[in-house]
GROMACS .gro file of C-alpha atoms in nm:
model
  433
    1MET     CA    1   2.579  -3.193  -4.097
    2THR     CA    2   2.798  -2.884  -4.019
    3LEU     CA    3   2.959  -2.684  -4.291
    4ASP     CA    4   3.264  -2.483  -4.199
    5VAL     CA    5   3.274  -2.181  -4.403
    6GLY     CA    6   3.501  -1.961  -4.179
    7SER     CA    7   3.802  -1.966  -4.411
    8TRP     CA    8   3.604  -1.831  -4.714
    9ARG     CA    9   3.649  -1.465  -4.777
   10LEU     CA   10   3.511  -1.224  -5.032
   11ASP     CA   11   3.754  -1.184  -5.332
   12GLU     CA   12   3.677  -0.853  -5.512
   13THR     CA   13   3.953  -0.892  -5.777
   14PRO     CA   14   3.798  -0.849  -6.127
   15ARG     CA   15   3.766  -1.178  -6.321
   16SER     CA   16   3.574  -1.297  -6.619
   17ALA     CA   17   3.245  -1.471  -6.576
   18GLN     CA   18   3.411  -1.815  -6.675
   19GLU     CA   19   3.667  -1.784  -6.397
   20ALA     CA   20   3.404  -1.714  -6.147
   21GLU     CA   21   3.203  -2.018  -6.258
   22VAL     CA   22   3.517  -2.236  -6.222
   23ARG     CA   23   3.601  -2.080  -5.875
   24ARG     CA   24   3.241  -2.135  -5.762
   25ALA     CA   25   3.237  -2.504  -5.886
   26ASN     CA   26   3.577  -2.570  -5.711
   27GLY     CA   27   3.450  -2.416  -5.389
   28VAL     CA   28   3.138  -2.613  -5.386
   29SER     CA   29   3.342  -2.925  -5.457
   30GLY     CA   30   3.558  -2.833  -5.159
   31LEU     CA   31   3.269  -2.807  -4.933
   32LEU     CA   32   3.127  -3.131  -5.045
   33ASP     CA   33   3.464  -3.291  -4.980
   34GLY     CA   34   3.492  -3.151  -4.643
   35SER     CA   35   3.145  -3.268  -4.554
   36ARG     CA   36   3.224  -3.631  -4.681
   37ALA     CA   37   3.540  -3.632  -4.476
   38ARG     CA   38   3.351  -3.520  -4.158
   39LEU     CA   39   3.093  -3.781  -4.219
   40ALA     CA   40   3.342  -4.049  -4.271
   41ALA     CA   41   3.505  -3.950  -3.945
   42VAL     CA   42   3.175  -3.974  -3.763
   43ARG     CA   43   3.107  -4.323  -3.913
   44SER     CA   44   3.461  -4.450  -3.839
   45GLY     CA   45   3.413  -4.340  -3.470
   46ASP     CA   46   3.686  -4.060  -3.460
   47ILE     CA   47   3.416  -3.807  -3.371
   48VAL     CA   48   3.165  -3.943  -3.117
   49ARG     CA   49   2.810  -3.818  -3.154
   50ARG     CA   50   2.547  -3.831  -2.874
   51ASP     CA   51   2.212  -3.864  -3.042
   52ARG     CA   52   1.880  -3.781  -2.847
   53VAL     CA   53   1.754  -4.082  -2.670
   54SER     CA   54   1.395  -4.030  -2.552
   55GLY     CA   55   1.261  -4.179  -2.237
   56LYS     CA   56   1.037  -4.130  -1.952
   57GLY     CA   57   1.260  -3.848  -1.796
   58GLY     CA   58   1.305  -3.673  -2.139
   59PHE     CA   59   1.598  -3.656  -2.375
   60VAL     CA   60   1.931  -3.787  -2.255
   61ALA     CA   61   2.156  -3.524  -2.423
   62LYS     CA   62   2.179  -3.293  -2.705
   63VAL     CA   63   2.409  -3.345  -3.003
   64GLY     CA   64   2.739  -3.265  -2.889
   65LEU     CA   65   3.123  -3.302  -2.969
   66GLU     CA   66   3.402  -3.440  -2.775
   67ALA     CA   67   3.652  -3.202  -2.638
   68GLY     CA   68   3.936  -3.356  -2.839
   69GLN     CA   69   3.793  -3.288  -3.180
   70LEU     CA   70   3.759  -2.931  -3.227
   71LYS     CA   71   3.712  -2.721  -3.543
   72PRO     CA   72   3.973  -2.483  -3.639
   73ALA     CA   73   3.749  -2.189  -3.557
   74GLN     CA   74   3.689  -2.333  -3.201
   75GLN     CA   75   4.058  -2.385  -3.158
   76VAL     CA   76   4.132  -2.009  -3.246
   77ALA     CA   77   3.868  -1.890  -3.004
   78LEU     CA   78   3.999  -2.119  -2.733
   79GLY     CA   79   4.352  -2.011  -2.796
   80SER     CA   80   4.246  -1.653  -2.751
   81LEU     CA   81   4.091  -1.733  -2.416
   82THR     CA   82   4.404  -1.946  -2.312
   83ARG     CA   83   4.634  -1.650  -2.400
   84ALA     CA   84   4.447  -1.427  -2.162
   85ASP     CA   85   4.355  -1.182  -2.444
   86ALA     CA   86   4.009  -1.160  -2.268
   87THR     CA   87   3.850  -1.340  -1.985
   88ASP     CA   88   3.509  -1.378  -2.152
   89LEU     CA   89   3.404  -1.453  -2.508
   90THR     CA   90   3.091  -1.330  -2.668
   91ARG     CA   91   2.926  -1.450  -2.987
   92ALA     CA   92   3.031  -1.133  -3.158
   93ARG     CA   93   3.375  -1.173  -3.052
   94TYR     CA   94   3.379  -1.525  -3.180
   95GLN     CA   95   3.257  -1.412  -3.516
   96GLU     CA   96   3.531  -1.144  -3.516
   97LEU     CA   97   3.792  -1.396  -3.430
   98THR     CA   98   3.686  -1.670  -3.680
   99GLY     CA   99   3.499  -1.488  -3.945
  100VAL     CA  100   3.189  -1.735  -3.936
  101SER     CA  101   2.828  -1.648  -3.976
  102ARG     CA  102   2.616  -1.571  -3.659
  103SER     CA  103   2.429  -1.906  -3.667
  104GLN     CA  104   2.759  -2.084  -3.706
  105ALA     CA  105   2.915  -1.897  -3.408
  106ALA     CA  106   2.615  -1.976  -3.196
  107TYR     CA  107   2.632  -2.349  -3.293
  108ASP     CA  108   2.997  -2.379  -3.230
  109LEU     CA  109   2.970  -2.215  -2.903
  110ALA     CA  110   2.690  -2.464  -2.793
  111GLU     CA  111   2.908  -2.751  -2.893
  112LEU     CA  112   3.202  -2.620  -2.674
  113VAL     CA  113   2.949  -2.570  -2.371
  114GLU     CA  114   2.814  -2.920  -2.439
  115ALA     CA  115   3.162  -3.065  -2.429
  116GLY     CA  116   3.249  -2.899  -2.110
  117VAL     CA  117   3.510  -2.678  -2.242
  118LEU     CA  118   3.317  -2.347  -2.189
  119VAL     CA  119   3.071  -2.236  -1.944
  120ARG     CA  120   2.779  -2.013  -2.027
  121ILE     CA  121   2.714  -1.696  -1.815
  122GLY     CA  122   2.399  -1.490  -1.841
  123ALA     CA  123   2.127  -1.506  -2.100
  124GLY     CA  124   2.001  -1.321  -2.409
  125ARG     CA  125   2.212  -1.053  -2.554
  126ALA     CA  126   2.447  -1.038  -2.237
  127THR     CA  127   2.534  -1.422  -2.280
  128ARG     CA  128   2.915  -1.461  -2.219
  129TYR     CA  129   3.121  -1.771  -2.235
  130ARG     CA  130   3.429  -1.844  -2.011
  131LEU     CA  131   3.668  -2.145  -1.976
  132ALA     CA  132   3.544  -2.407  -1.746
  133PRO     CA  133   3.727  -2.391  -1.411
  134ALA     CA  134   3.973  -2.672  -1.321
  135SER     CA  135   3.729  -2.836  -1.085
  136ASP     CA  136   3.478  -2.882  -1.354
  137SER     CA  137   3.724  -3.060  -1.587
  138GLY     CA  138   3.718  -3.376  -1.363
  139ARG     CA  139   3.345  -3.393  -1.313
  140ARG     CA  140   3.160  -3.707  -1.440
  141ARG     CA  141   2.972  -3.680  -1.756
  142TRP     CA  142   2.684  -3.933  -1.774
  143THR     CA  143   2.631  -4.073  -2.105
  144ASP     CA  144   2.391  -4.365  -2.182
  145GLU     CA  145   2.666  -4.621  -2.191
  146ARG     CA  146   2.821  -4.504  -1.861
  147ILE     CA  147   2.486  -4.501  -1.685
  148ARG     CA  148   2.412  -4.857  -1.804
  149ILE     CA  149   2.764  -4.980  -1.706
  150GLU     CA  150   2.739  -4.813  -1.351
  151LEU     CA  151   2.378  -4.951  -1.284
  152SER     CA  152   2.486  -5.291  -1.396
  153SER     CA  153   2.770  -5.290  -1.158
  154PHE     CA  154   2.569  -5.156  -0.874
  155CYS     CA  155   2.282  -5.396  -0.920
  156THR     CA  156   2.472  -5.717  -0.937
  157ASP     CA  157   2.319  -6.003  -0.744
  158ARG     CA  158   1.981  -5.808  -0.695
  159THR     CA  159   1.642  -5.941  -0.808
  160THR     CA  160   1.464  -5.604  -0.757
  161TRP     CA  161   1.539  -5.252  -0.833
  162PRO     CA  162   1.717  -5.077  -0.556
  163SER     CA  163   1.542  -4.779  -0.371
  164ALA     CA  164   1.660  -4.430  -0.348
  165ALA     CA  165   1.740  -4.495   0.015
  166GLU     CA  166   1.958  -4.789  -0.087
  167PHE     CA  167   2.152  -4.576  -0.347
  168ARG     CA  168   2.206  -4.306  -0.087
  169THR     CA  169   2.322  -4.566   0.195
  170ALA     CA  170   2.579  -4.701  -0.064
  171GLY     CA  171   2.698  -4.346  -0.152
  172ARG     CA  172   2.582  -4.351  -0.505
  173SER     CA  173   2.321  -4.069  -0.500
  174ASP     CA  174   2.489  -3.928  -0.816
  175LEU     CA  175   2.413  -4.246  -1.006
  176TYR     CA  176   2.054  -4.233  -0.888
  177VAL     CA  177   2.013  -3.861  -0.995
  178ALA     CA  178   2.167  -3.957  -1.331
  179ALA     CA  179   1.953  -4.224  -1.403
  180SER     CA  180   1.640  -4.020  -1.293
  181ARG     CA  181   1.752  -3.730  -1.514
  182TYR     CA  182   1.853  -3.908  -1.823
  183GLY     CA  183   1.569  -4.154  -1.907
  184GLY     CA  184   1.396  -4.209  -1.584
  185ILE     CA  185   1.410  -4.505  -1.319
  186GLY     CA  186   1.134  -4.699  -1.507
  187PHE     CA  187   1.346  -4.679  -1.828
  188TRP     CA  188   1.658  -4.809  -1.680
  189ALA     CA  189   1.488  -5.080  -1.475
  190ALA     CA  190   1.335  -5.205  -1.795
  191GLU     CA  191   1.675  -5.186  -1.971
  192LEU     CA  192   1.829  -5.390  -1.708
  193GLY     CA  193   1.562  -5.646  -1.693
  194PHE     CA  194   1.402  -5.552  -1.352
  195PRO     CA  195   1.027  -5.565  -1.299
  196ARG     CA  196   0.840  -5.240  -1.306
  197VAL     CA  197   0.905  -5.024  -0.992
  198GLU     CA  198   0.569  -4.952  -0.815
  199ARG     CA  199   0.562  -4.685  -0.545
  200ALA     CA  200   0.528  -4.828  -0.210
  201ARG     CA  201   0.208  -4.707  -0.057
  202ALA     CA  202   0.165  -4.668   0.314
  203ALA     CA  203  -0.025  -4.955   0.465
  204THR     CA  204  -0.334  -4.830   0.616
  205PRO     CA  205  -0.541  -5.083   0.820
  206LEU     CA  206  -0.861  -5.124   0.648
  207VAL     CA  207  -1.056  -5.194   0.961
  208GLY     CA  208  -0.946  -4.860   1.119
  209ARG     CA  209  -1.045  -4.680   0.806
  210ARG     CA  210  -1.378  -4.842   0.801
  211ALA     CA  211  -1.438  -4.765   1.153
  212ALA     CA  212  -1.348  -4.391   1.111
  213LEU     CA  213  -1.587  -4.363   0.815
  214ALA     CA  214  -1.878  -4.538   1.015
  215VAL     CA  215  -1.824  -4.304   1.300
  216ALA     CA  216  -1.824  -3.996   1.077
  217ALA     CA  217  -2.139  -4.116   0.906
  218ALA     CA  218  -2.323  -4.160   1.219
  219LEU     CA  219  -2.225  -3.819   1.354
  220VAL     CA  220  -2.357  -3.663   1.034
  221PHE     CA  221  -2.679  -3.864   1.043
  222ALA     CA  222  -2.737  -3.770   1.412
  223LEU     CA  223  -2.662  -3.396   1.329
  224GLY     CA  224  -2.913  -3.397   1.040
  225ALA     CA  225  -3.185  -3.577   1.227
  226GLY     CA  226  -3.142  -3.317   1.533
  227VAL     CA  227  -3.167  -3.010   1.282
  228THR     CA  228  -3.463  -3.169   1.098
  229ALA     CA  229  -3.655  -3.236   1.432
  230LEU     CA  230  -3.590  -2.891   1.549
  231ALA     CA  231  -3.720  -2.734   1.239
  232LEU     CA  232  -4.047  -2.940   1.241
  233ARG     CA  233  -4.096  -2.840   1.613
  234VAL     CA  234  -4.050  -2.478   1.536
  235HIS     CA  235  -4.289  -2.503   1.238
  236GLN     CA  236  -4.554  -2.671   1.452
  237HIS     CA  237  -4.535  -2.428   1.735
  238ALA     CA  238  -4.580  -2.138   1.492
  239ALA     CA  239  -4.864  -2.319   1.321
  240THR     CA  240  -5.057  -2.377   1.660
  241SER     CA  241  -4.995  -2.027   1.815
  242ALA     CA  242  -5.125  -1.834   1.526
  243PRO     CA  243  -5.394  -1.942   1.304
  244PRO     CA  244  -5.304  -1.896   0.929
  245PRO     CA  245  -5.470  -1.605   0.761
  246LYS     CA  246  -5.752  -1.651   0.530
  247VAL     CA  247  -5.635  -1.629   0.165
  248LYS     CA  248  -5.898  -1.557  -0.093
  249ARG     CA  249  -5.842  -1.805  -0.385
  250THR     CA  250  -5.964  -1.727  -0.721
  251ALA     CA  251  -6.066  -1.990  -0.980
  252GLY     CA  252  -5.745  -2.130  -1.144
  253ALA     CA  253  -5.516  -1.942  -0.895
  254ALA     CA  254  -5.233  -2.160  -0.731
  255PRO     CA  255  -5.202  -2.139  -0.356
  256VAL     CA  256  -4.936  -1.888  -0.196
  257SER     CA  257  -4.623  -2.084  -0.153
  258PHE     CA  258  -4.385  -2.073   0.145
  259LEU     CA  259  -4.115  -1.899  -0.078
  260THR     CA  260  -4.366  -1.624  -0.146
  261ASP     CA  261  -4.421  -1.572   0.213
  262VAL     CA  262  -4.056  -1.542   0.273
  263ARG     CA  263  -4.008  -1.300  -0.018
  264SER     CA  264  -4.294  -1.082   0.133
  265LEU     CA  265  -4.152  -1.081   0.483
  266ARG     CA  266  -3.811  -0.984   0.341
  267ARG     CA  267  -3.970  -0.700   0.146
  268ALA     CA  268  -4.148  -0.587   0.455
  269ARG     CA  269  -3.832  -0.593   0.660
  270VAL     CA  270  -3.654  -0.404   0.396
  271ALA     CA  271  -3.907  -0.130   0.383
  272GLY     CA  272  -3.913  -0.113   0.755
  273PHE     CA  273  -3.544  -0.053   0.759
  274ALA     CA  274  -3.579   0.207   0.493
  275ALA     CA  275  -3.854   0.395   0.684
  276GLN     CA  276  -3.622   0.385   1.003
  277ALA     CA  277  -3.331   0.534   0.802
  278ALA     CA  278  -3.550   0.807   0.644
  279ALA     CA  279  -3.687   0.889   1.000
  280GLU     CA  280  -3.315   0.905   1.130
  281ARG     CA  281  -3.216   1.135   0.840
  282ALA     CA  282  -3.525   1.355   0.899
  283ALA     CA  283  -3.442   1.388   1.269
  284ALA     CA  284  -3.083   1.456   1.201
  285SER     CA  285  -3.188   1.718   0.939
  286SER     CA  286  -3.391   1.899   1.193
  287ARG     CA  287  -3.092   1.960   1.429
  288VAL     CA  288  -2.798   2.165   1.362
  289ALA     CA  289  -2.443   2.090   1.482
  290LEU     CA  290  -2.255   2.431   1.563
  291VAL     CA  291  -1.886   2.474   1.613
  292LEU     CA  292  -1.749   2.820   1.711
  293ARG     CA  293  -1.376   2.867   1.705
  294ALA     CA  294  -1.172   3.171   1.812
  295SER     CA  295  -0.924   3.204   1.524
  296ARG     CA  296  -0.811   3.558   1.558
  297GLY     CA  297  -0.838   3.631   1.926
  298ASP     CA  298  -1.044   3.602   2.238
  299SER     CA  299  -1.419   3.661   2.251
  300TRP     CA  300  -1.694   3.620   2.511
  301ILE     CA  301  -1.988   3.397   2.389
  302SER     CA  302  -2.337   3.317   2.543
  303VAL     CA  303  -2.537   3.037   2.366
  304ARG     CA  304  -2.911   2.985   2.434
  305SER     CA  305  -3.171   2.762   2.301
  306ALA     CA  306  -3.493   2.859   2.123
  307ALA     CA  307  -3.672   2.836   2.458
  308GLY     CA  308  -3.422   3.052   2.626
  309GLN     CA  309  -3.224   2.790   2.824
  310LEU     CA  310  -2.862   2.876   2.869
  311LEU     CA  311  -2.634   2.624   2.693
  312GLU     CA  312  -2.272   2.775   2.717
  313GLU     CA  313  -2.145   3.103   2.851
  314ARG     CA  314  -1.764   3.164   2.881
  315GLN     CA  315  -1.463   3.339   2.748
  316LEU     CA  316  -1.349   3.171   2.440
  317THR     CA  317  -0.974   3.189   2.423
  318SER     CA  318  -0.769   3.218   2.097
  319GLY     CA  319  -0.728   2.892   1.931
  320THR     CA  320  -1.006   2.702   2.121
  321GLU     CA  321  -1.347   2.589   2.003
  322VAL     CA  322  -1.688   2.492   2.138
  323ARG     CA  323  -1.941   2.227   1.987
  324LEU     CA  324  -2.299   2.253   2.041
  325HIS     CA  325  -2.622   2.081   1.916
  326GLY     CA  326  -2.983   2.197   1.880
  327LYS     CA  327  -3.264   2.291   1.669
  328ALA     CA  328  -3.222   2.669   1.679
  329LEU     CA  329  -2.928   2.827   1.879
  330TRP     CA  330  -2.892   3.206   1.965
  331VAL     CA  331  -2.537   3.306   2.006
  332ARG     CA  332  -2.434   3.646   2.166
  333LEU     CA  333  -2.075   3.743   2.084
  334GLY     CA  334  -1.846   3.986   2.247
  335THR     CA  335  -1.595   4.026   1.948
  336ALA     CA  336  -1.758   3.869   1.646
  337ALA     CA  337  -1.450   3.938   1.432
  338ASN     CA  338  -1.242   3.703   1.616
  339VAL     CA  339  -1.480   3.404   1.584
  340ASP     CA  340  -1.540   3.136   1.294
  341LEU     CA  341  -1.861   2.958   1.269
  342SER     CA  342  -1.929   2.609   1.123
  343THR     CA  343  -2.254   2.441   1.089
  344ASN     CA  344  -2.310   2.063   1.022
  345GLY     CA  345  -1.957   2.005   0.937
  346SER     CA  346  -1.920   2.272   0.669
  347ARG     CA  347  -1.624   2.483   0.612
  348PRO     CA  348  -1.553   2.752   0.890
  349ARG     CA  349  -1.638   3.099   0.801
  350PRO     CA  350  -1.561   3.430   0.973
  351LEU     CA  351  -1.869   3.625   1.126
  352PRO     CA  352  -1.947   3.992   1.043
  353SER     CA  353  -1.744   4.219   1.268
  354ARG     CA  354  -2.058   4.403   1.390
  355ALA     CA  355  -2.276   4.098   1.467
  356ALA     CA  356  -2.390   4.097   1.821
  357VAL     CA  357  -2.658   3.818   1.825
  358VAL     CA  358  -2.646   3.535   1.559
  359VAL     CA  359  -2.936   3.282   1.509
  360VAL     CA  360  -2.832   2.942   1.379
  361THR     CA  361  -3.090   2.712   1.251
  362PRO     CA  362  -3.074   2.389   1.018
  363ARG     CA  363  -3.156   2.635   0.724
  364GLY     CA  364  -2.862   2.843   0.794
  365MET     CA  365  -2.734   3.149   0.990
  366ARG     CA  366  -2.860   3.492   1.028
  367VAL     CA  367  -2.772   3.798   1.221
  368ALA     CA  368  -3.039   3.904   1.459
  369GLU     CA  369  -2.890   4.211   1.620
  370TRP     CA  370  -2.604   4.431   1.510
  371ALA     CA  371  -2.371   4.616   1.758
  372GLN     CA  372  -2.365   4.995   1.765
  373PRO     CA  373  -2.094   5.144   1.548
  374GLN     CA  374  -1.805   5.282   1.755
  375PRO     CA  375  -1.755   5.661   1.726
  376ALA     CA  376  -1.476   5.759   1.500
  377PRO     CA  377  -1.151   5.840   1.678
  378ALA     CA  378  -1.043   6.196   1.704
  379PRO     CA  379  -0.799   6.293   1.428
  380VAL     CA  380  -0.430   6.264   1.520
  381LEU     CA  381  -0.220   6.546   1.405
  382VAL     CA  382   0.106   6.445   1.251
  383ALA     CA  383   0.397   6.586   1.422
  384SER     CA  384   0.574   6.849   1.233
  385ARG     CA  385   0.945   6.850   1.182
  386ILE     CA  386   0.972   7.222   1.279
  387PRO     CA  387   1.052   7.245   1.623
  388ALA     CA  388   0.800   7.397   1.853
  389PRO     CA  389   0.871   7.751   1.986
  390ALA     CA  390   1.056   7.766   2.328
  391THR     CA  391   0.813   7.814   2.616
  392PRO     CA  392   0.842   8.171   2.761
  393PRO     CA  393   0.984   8.186   3.118
  394ALA     CA  394   0.719   8.202   3.387
  395ALA     CA  395   0.614   8.547   3.502
  396ALA     CA  396   0.719   8.659   3.859
  397PRO     CA  397   0.452   8.599   4.100
  398ALA     CA  398   0.242   8.907   4.208
  399PRO     CA  399   0.325   9.070   4.523
  400LEU     CA  400   0.108   8.969   4.813
  401PRO     CA  401  -0.141   9.249   4.934
  402LYS     CA  402  -0.035   9.440   5.233
  403PRO     CA  403  -0.223   9.332   5.543
  404VAL     CA  404  -0.494   9.568   5.663
  405LYS     CA  405  -0.459   9.692   6.010
  406ALA     CA  406  -0.749   9.582   6.220
  407THR     CA  407  -0.929   9.880   6.376
  408PRO     CA  408  -1.031   9.802   6.742
  409PRO     CA  409  -1.410   9.804   6.815
  410PRO     CA  410  -1.557  10.132   6.966
  411PRO     CA  411  -1.569  10.124   7.338
  412PRO     CA  412  -1.905  10.071   7.500
  413ALA     CA  413  -2.119  10.374   7.598
  414ALA     CA  414  -2.076  10.477   7.955
  415LYS     CA  415  -2.365  10.404   8.178
  416ALA     CA  416  -2.495  10.658   8.419
  417PRO     CA  417  -2.441  10.562   8.758
  418GLU     CA  418  -2.748  10.459   8.939
  419ARG     CA  419  -2.843  10.661   9.225
  420SER     CA  420  -3.006  10.487   9.509
  421SER     CA  421  -3.228  10.659   9.763
  422ALA     CA  422  -3.039  10.538  10.034
  423GLY     CA  423  -2.771  10.757  10.149
  424SER     CA  424  -2.849  11.014   9.864
  425SER     CA  425  -2.956  11.372   9.905
  426TRP     CA  426  -3.159  11.360   9.569
  427PRO     CA  427  -3.536  11.307   9.620
  428ALA     CA  428  -3.687  11.030   9.479
  429PRO     CA  429  -3.893  11.090   9.170
  430LEU     CA  430  -4.262  11.101   9.189
  431PRO     CA  431  -4.466  10.815   9.038
  432PRO     CA  432  -4.643  10.889   8.702
  433PRO     CA  433  -4.997  11.017   8.746
   0.00000   0.00000   0.00000
C-alpha cells in the first residue's frame, strides 16, 4: 500500500497543543481515507496491479502501475519533462519538484519505468530517467493473460507443444521468447494442457557405440599387455646377467625391498651429480677470465701464460677489448694508464699508471714490474709582458788580411864546368897515393 505524503508541508505557525492534536488526528484520518480510496480503486479494477507469478523461468513481472493511472507527483514530474524544462530527471530533481521523501521518489520512478513511461539510464548515483522514445510506446507488453491468449491462438489444433523452430518459422519468435522469459516453456505447456516437453536427444546407434567401446577396450588391453611383457623381459634379463649381491640378514630383519633399492640408486645418482658439479666449480675456480679494455687511449699489450707461451701481442686501440683465459697470465703493457682490467666478470678497474708487467691469477692481480719514472721536464719560463730589448745591429765584417807576396825560391847553385882531358891543356890530376 502506497501513501502519498507529497502535499504535506511543515507548518511552523504557533498553535496550542489541543489544536496540534486535532490537526494530527485530521491528517491521519485523511491519510487513511486516501488509502481506503486507493484500495477500493484497485479492487474495482480501475488500477490494474500485476502481482508476482512464480514459475520455472522466475517471476513474471514486478508490481507496477498502468500508464493511465498516475499519481499527482508523477504527473508533475512528467509535465516538467514534457515542457522540456530538462531532458533528464533524477531522483533528487523528482524530490525537488514533488516534495516527496527519498524512498517515495524512488518507488514512484520505478513505477513509471515499469509502466514504460520512463527509461532508466545509468546506475547508482548517476541514474537518470528520460521519457521513453516514440518507438518504444508501441512495443508489446507481455502479461500473463496476453501470453496465455497468444499461446492458445498459436497452439490451436495442435496435440504437442511446438518447438522453437516452429515458432521461428511462423514468425512468432517474440512469443517464444516471452513464454521462456516469463514462466518458462514447461510452465506454459502445463497451463495449456500439453504433455511435458522433453528435449530431443540425438539418436546414436547403439550398435555403433558398443563397437567403438569394444575396439577401444581391446586397444587398451593390448597396450597394457605389451608394456607388462616388456617390463618382465627386462627384469629377467637383468636378473640373469648379474647375480644379486649377497645381503646379510639379521634375525628379525625384513628383506630389502625393490623400493629401497630404487631410493638408494637415486641417492647415489644425486651424489654423483653433486660431485660432478663440485669438480666443475673447482676447475672453474682454478682458471681466470681476463678482460683488457683500452678505455682512455691506445696501448701495446703482450700476454703470456705461466709457462711462457705467447697468447696475445698487439696494439690495443682505444675502445677495443681482448678476452683471455688461463690459470696465470703475465701481461706486459705499453701504457698502463689507458687500460682497464676485469677478472671473472668483476667490475673493470684502471691499472696503475707505472705498471709495466701485471700477473693475474684466480686469487687476484699484482704488479710484478714497475716502469722507470720519466725525468721531470725542464721548467718552462713564463713569458714576460715586458718586450725583449731590440737586437743590436750586426757588426761590420772584419777586413780580410792582405795577401802575402810569394818569394821566389833561390836559384840553384852554379855547377863548375867539368873539364875533360880531351882537348884540354890542363893536366889530368894524379891518382891518390
